[in-house]
Structures are given as structure tokens and as C-alpha cells.
mmCIF file of C-alpha atoms in Angstrom:
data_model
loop_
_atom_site.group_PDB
_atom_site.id
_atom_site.type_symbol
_atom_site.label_atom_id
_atom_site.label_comp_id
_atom_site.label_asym_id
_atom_site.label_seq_id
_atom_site.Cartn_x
_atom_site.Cartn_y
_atom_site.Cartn_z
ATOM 1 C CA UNK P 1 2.871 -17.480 8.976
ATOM 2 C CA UNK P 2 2.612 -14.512 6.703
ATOM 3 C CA UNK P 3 0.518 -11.537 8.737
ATOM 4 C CA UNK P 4 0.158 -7.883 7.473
ATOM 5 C CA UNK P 5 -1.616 -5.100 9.900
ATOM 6 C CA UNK P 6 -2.570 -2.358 9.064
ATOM 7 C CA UNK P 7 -3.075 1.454 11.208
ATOM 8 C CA UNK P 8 -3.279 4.997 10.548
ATOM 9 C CA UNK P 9 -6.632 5.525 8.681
ATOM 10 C CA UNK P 10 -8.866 7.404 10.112
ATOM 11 C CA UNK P 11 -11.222 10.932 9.054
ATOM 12 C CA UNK P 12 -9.574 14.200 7.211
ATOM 13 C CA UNK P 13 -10.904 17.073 5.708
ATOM 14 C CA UNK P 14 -9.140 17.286 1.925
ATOM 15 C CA UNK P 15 -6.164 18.675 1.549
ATOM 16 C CA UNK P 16 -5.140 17.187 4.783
ATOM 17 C CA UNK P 17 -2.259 14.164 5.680
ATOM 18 C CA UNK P 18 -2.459 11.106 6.777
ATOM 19 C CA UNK P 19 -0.012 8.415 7.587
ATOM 20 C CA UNK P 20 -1.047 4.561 7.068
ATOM 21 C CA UNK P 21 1.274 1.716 8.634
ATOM 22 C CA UNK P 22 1.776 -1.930 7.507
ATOM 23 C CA UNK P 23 3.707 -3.898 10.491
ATOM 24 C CA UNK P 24 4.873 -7.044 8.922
ATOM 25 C CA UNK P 25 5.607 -10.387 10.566
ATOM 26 C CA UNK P 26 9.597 -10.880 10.255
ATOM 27 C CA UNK P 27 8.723 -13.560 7.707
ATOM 28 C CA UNK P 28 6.656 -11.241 5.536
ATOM 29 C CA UNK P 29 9.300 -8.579 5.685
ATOM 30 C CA UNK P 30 11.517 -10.874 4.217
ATOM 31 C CA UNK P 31 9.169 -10.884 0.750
ATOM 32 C CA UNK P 32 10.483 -8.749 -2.277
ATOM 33 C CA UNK P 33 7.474 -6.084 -2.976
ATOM 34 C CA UNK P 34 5.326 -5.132 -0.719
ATOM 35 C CA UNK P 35 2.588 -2.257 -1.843
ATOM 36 C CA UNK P 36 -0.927 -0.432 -0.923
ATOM 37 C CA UNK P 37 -4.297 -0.876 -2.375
ATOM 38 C CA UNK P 38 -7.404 0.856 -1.901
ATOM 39 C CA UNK P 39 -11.021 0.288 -2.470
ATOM 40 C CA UNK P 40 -14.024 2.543 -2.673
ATOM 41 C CA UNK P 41 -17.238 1.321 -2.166
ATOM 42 C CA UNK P 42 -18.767 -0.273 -5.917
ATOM 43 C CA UNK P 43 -14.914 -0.126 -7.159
ATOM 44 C CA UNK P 44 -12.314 -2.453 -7.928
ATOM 45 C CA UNK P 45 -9.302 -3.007 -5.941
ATOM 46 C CA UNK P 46 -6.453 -0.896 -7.379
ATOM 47 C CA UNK P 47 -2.773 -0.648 -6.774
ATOM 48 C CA UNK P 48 -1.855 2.746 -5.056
ATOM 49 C CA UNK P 49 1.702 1.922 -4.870
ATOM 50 C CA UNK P 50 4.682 -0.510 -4.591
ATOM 51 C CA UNK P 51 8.277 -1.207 -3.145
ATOM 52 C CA UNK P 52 10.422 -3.913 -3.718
ATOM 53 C CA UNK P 53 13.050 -4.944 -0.993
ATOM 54 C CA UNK P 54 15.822 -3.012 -2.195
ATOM 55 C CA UNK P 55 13.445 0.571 -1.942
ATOM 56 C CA UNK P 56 12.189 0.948 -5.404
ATOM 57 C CA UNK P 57 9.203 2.563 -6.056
ATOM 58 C CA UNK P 58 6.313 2.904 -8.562
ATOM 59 C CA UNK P 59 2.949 4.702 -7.782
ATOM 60 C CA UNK P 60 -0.581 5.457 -9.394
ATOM 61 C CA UNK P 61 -0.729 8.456 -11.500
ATOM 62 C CA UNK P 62 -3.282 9.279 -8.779
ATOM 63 C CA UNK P 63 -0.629 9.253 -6.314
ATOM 64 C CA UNK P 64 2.315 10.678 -8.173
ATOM 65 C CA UNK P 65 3.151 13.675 -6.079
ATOM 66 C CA UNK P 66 1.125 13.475 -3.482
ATOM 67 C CA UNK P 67 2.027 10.029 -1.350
ATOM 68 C CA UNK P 68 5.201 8.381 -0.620
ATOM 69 C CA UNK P 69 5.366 4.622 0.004
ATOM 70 C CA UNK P 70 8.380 3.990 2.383
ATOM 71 C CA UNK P 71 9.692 0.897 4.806
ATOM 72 C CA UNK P 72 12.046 0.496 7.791
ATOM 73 C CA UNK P 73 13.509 -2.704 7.465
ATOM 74 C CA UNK P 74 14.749 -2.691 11.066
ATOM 75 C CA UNK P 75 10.886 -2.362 12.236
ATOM 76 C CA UNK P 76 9.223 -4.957 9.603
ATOM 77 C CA UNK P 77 7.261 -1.445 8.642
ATOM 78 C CA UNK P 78 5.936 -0.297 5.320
ATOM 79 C CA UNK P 79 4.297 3.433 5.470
ATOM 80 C CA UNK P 80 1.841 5.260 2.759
ATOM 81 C CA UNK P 81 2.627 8.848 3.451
ATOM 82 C CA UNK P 82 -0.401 10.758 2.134
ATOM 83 C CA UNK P 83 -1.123 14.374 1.364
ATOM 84 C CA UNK P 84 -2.813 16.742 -0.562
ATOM 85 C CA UNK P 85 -5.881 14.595 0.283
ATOM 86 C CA UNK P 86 -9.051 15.019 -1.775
ATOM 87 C CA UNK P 87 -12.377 13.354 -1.749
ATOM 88 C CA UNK P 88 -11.982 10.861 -3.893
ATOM 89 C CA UNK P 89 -8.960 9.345 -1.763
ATOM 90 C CA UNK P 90 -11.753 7.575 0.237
ATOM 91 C CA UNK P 91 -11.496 3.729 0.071
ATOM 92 C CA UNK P 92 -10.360 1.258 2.477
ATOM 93 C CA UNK P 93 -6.815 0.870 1.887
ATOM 94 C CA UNK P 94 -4.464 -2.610 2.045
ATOM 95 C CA UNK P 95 -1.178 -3.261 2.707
ATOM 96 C CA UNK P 96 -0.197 -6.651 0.470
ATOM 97 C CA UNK P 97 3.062 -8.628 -0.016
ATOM 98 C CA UNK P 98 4.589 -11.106 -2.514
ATOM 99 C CA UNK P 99 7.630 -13.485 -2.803
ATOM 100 C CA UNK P 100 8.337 -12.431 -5.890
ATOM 101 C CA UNK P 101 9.419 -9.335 -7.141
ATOM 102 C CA UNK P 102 7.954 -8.869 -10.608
ATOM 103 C CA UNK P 103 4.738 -7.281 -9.454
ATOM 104 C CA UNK P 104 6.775 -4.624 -8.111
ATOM 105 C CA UNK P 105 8.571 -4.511 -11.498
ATOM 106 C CA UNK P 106 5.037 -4.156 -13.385
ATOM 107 C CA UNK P 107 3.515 -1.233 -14.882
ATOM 108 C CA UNK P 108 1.080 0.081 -11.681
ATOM 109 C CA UNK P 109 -1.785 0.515 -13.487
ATOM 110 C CA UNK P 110 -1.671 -3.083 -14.961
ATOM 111 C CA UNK P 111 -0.776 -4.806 -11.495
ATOM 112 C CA UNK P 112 -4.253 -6.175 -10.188
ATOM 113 C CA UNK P 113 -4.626 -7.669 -6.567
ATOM 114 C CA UNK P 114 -4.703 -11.536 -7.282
ATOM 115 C CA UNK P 115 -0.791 -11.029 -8.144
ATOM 116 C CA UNK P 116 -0.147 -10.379 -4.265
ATOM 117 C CA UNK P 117 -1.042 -13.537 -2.284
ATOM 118 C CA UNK P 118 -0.744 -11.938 1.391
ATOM 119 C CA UNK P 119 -3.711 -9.426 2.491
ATOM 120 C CA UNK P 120 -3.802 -6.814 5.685
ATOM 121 C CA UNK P 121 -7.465 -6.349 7.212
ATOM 122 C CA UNK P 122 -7.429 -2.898 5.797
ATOM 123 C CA UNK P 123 -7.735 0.603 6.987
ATOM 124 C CA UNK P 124 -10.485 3.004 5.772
ATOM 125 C CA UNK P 125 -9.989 6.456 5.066
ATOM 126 C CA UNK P 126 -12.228 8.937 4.548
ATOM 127 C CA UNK P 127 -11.518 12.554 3.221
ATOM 128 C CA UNK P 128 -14.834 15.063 3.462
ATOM 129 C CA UNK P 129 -14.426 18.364 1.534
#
């Protein structure tokens, strides 16, 4: 069974950090791109960022430079370092997963959520200036 949680949202002022988890079931970890959405309220889903199983990258050009995606493949963990928060980082923000690896392999800002299959609950975070 494929299960995503996700932790670490919470309430920052901007310019602050914040640290979101994604604990993955040992079957999910075992899926080649795993990545972060977000959603504001009245918005669409968008990619944040993506890694595949062998640690590479992409991000938004909203996120270039600001947050890392990472994972510890001895903990089944995938992390969204953020910093350099602003206001309009405020969304509820997903960890997904897919068996595939060529949505890790796309262009970010043409990846869309129905290519990942497997869904967290979410996290919402919520930057005040």
C-alpha cells in the first residue's frame, strides 16, 4: 500500500525557514520521483519541486534559490527545505510519488499533478509579513 505523510508546516513570519517532511511507506520509497506541490486557496496545484531516486533535482523558478528538496533513503524521508519565505509561499503543500521517472525528467513548470498517482494529506503553511 502506497502511503505518503506529511509534517513540518506550520506559521512563519517571511523571510523565515521552515522544514516540511514526507515519511514514505518502504514501498513508496522504492518509486523513482518523488516531489512537493502546493496550493493556495482559488489556485491550481503546482509543482514546487522534484527528485528522482538517484538525487536529481529540478525546482520552480519560484523556488530556485530559496528551497532544497532532499531524501534519506535509509529513513523512507523526502524533505522541502524552505527559506527566504515570503507571503506568497502560503498554500498547503503535498508530498507525491510516481513509478515512473519521467515526471521527474519533465520541465517543472509543465509537470501538472494528475502525472503523480500517490497523494500525502498535505501540510499548510502560512507566511504573514
Amino acid at each position: 500500500q502506497v502511503q505518503l505523510l506529511e509534517s513540518g508546516g506550520g506559521s512563519v513570519q517571511s523571510g523565515g525557514s521552515l522544514r516540511l517532511s514526507c515519511e514514505a511507506s518502504a514501498y513508496t520509497f522504492s518509486m523513482y520521483c518523488m516531489g512537493w506541490f502546493r496550493q493556495a486557496p482559488g489556485k491550481e496545484r503546482e509543482a514546487v519541486a522534484t527528485i528522482d531516486r538517484h538525487g536529481s533535482t529540478n525546482y520552480a523558478d519560484s523556488a530556485k534559490g530559496r528551497f532544497t528538496i532532499s531524501q534519506d533513503n535509509s529513513k523512507n524521508m523526502v524533505y522541502l527545505q524552505m527559506n527566504s519565505l515570503k507571503s506568497e509561499d502560503t498554500a498547503m503543500y503535498y508530498c507525491a510519488a510516481d513509478s515512473v521517472i519521467w515526471p521527474c525528467q519533465t520541465a517543472i513548470q509543465a509537470l501538472g499533478p494528475d502525472e503523480f498517482p500517490y497523494w500525502g494529506q498535505g501540510t499548510q503553511v502560512t507566511v504573514s509579513s
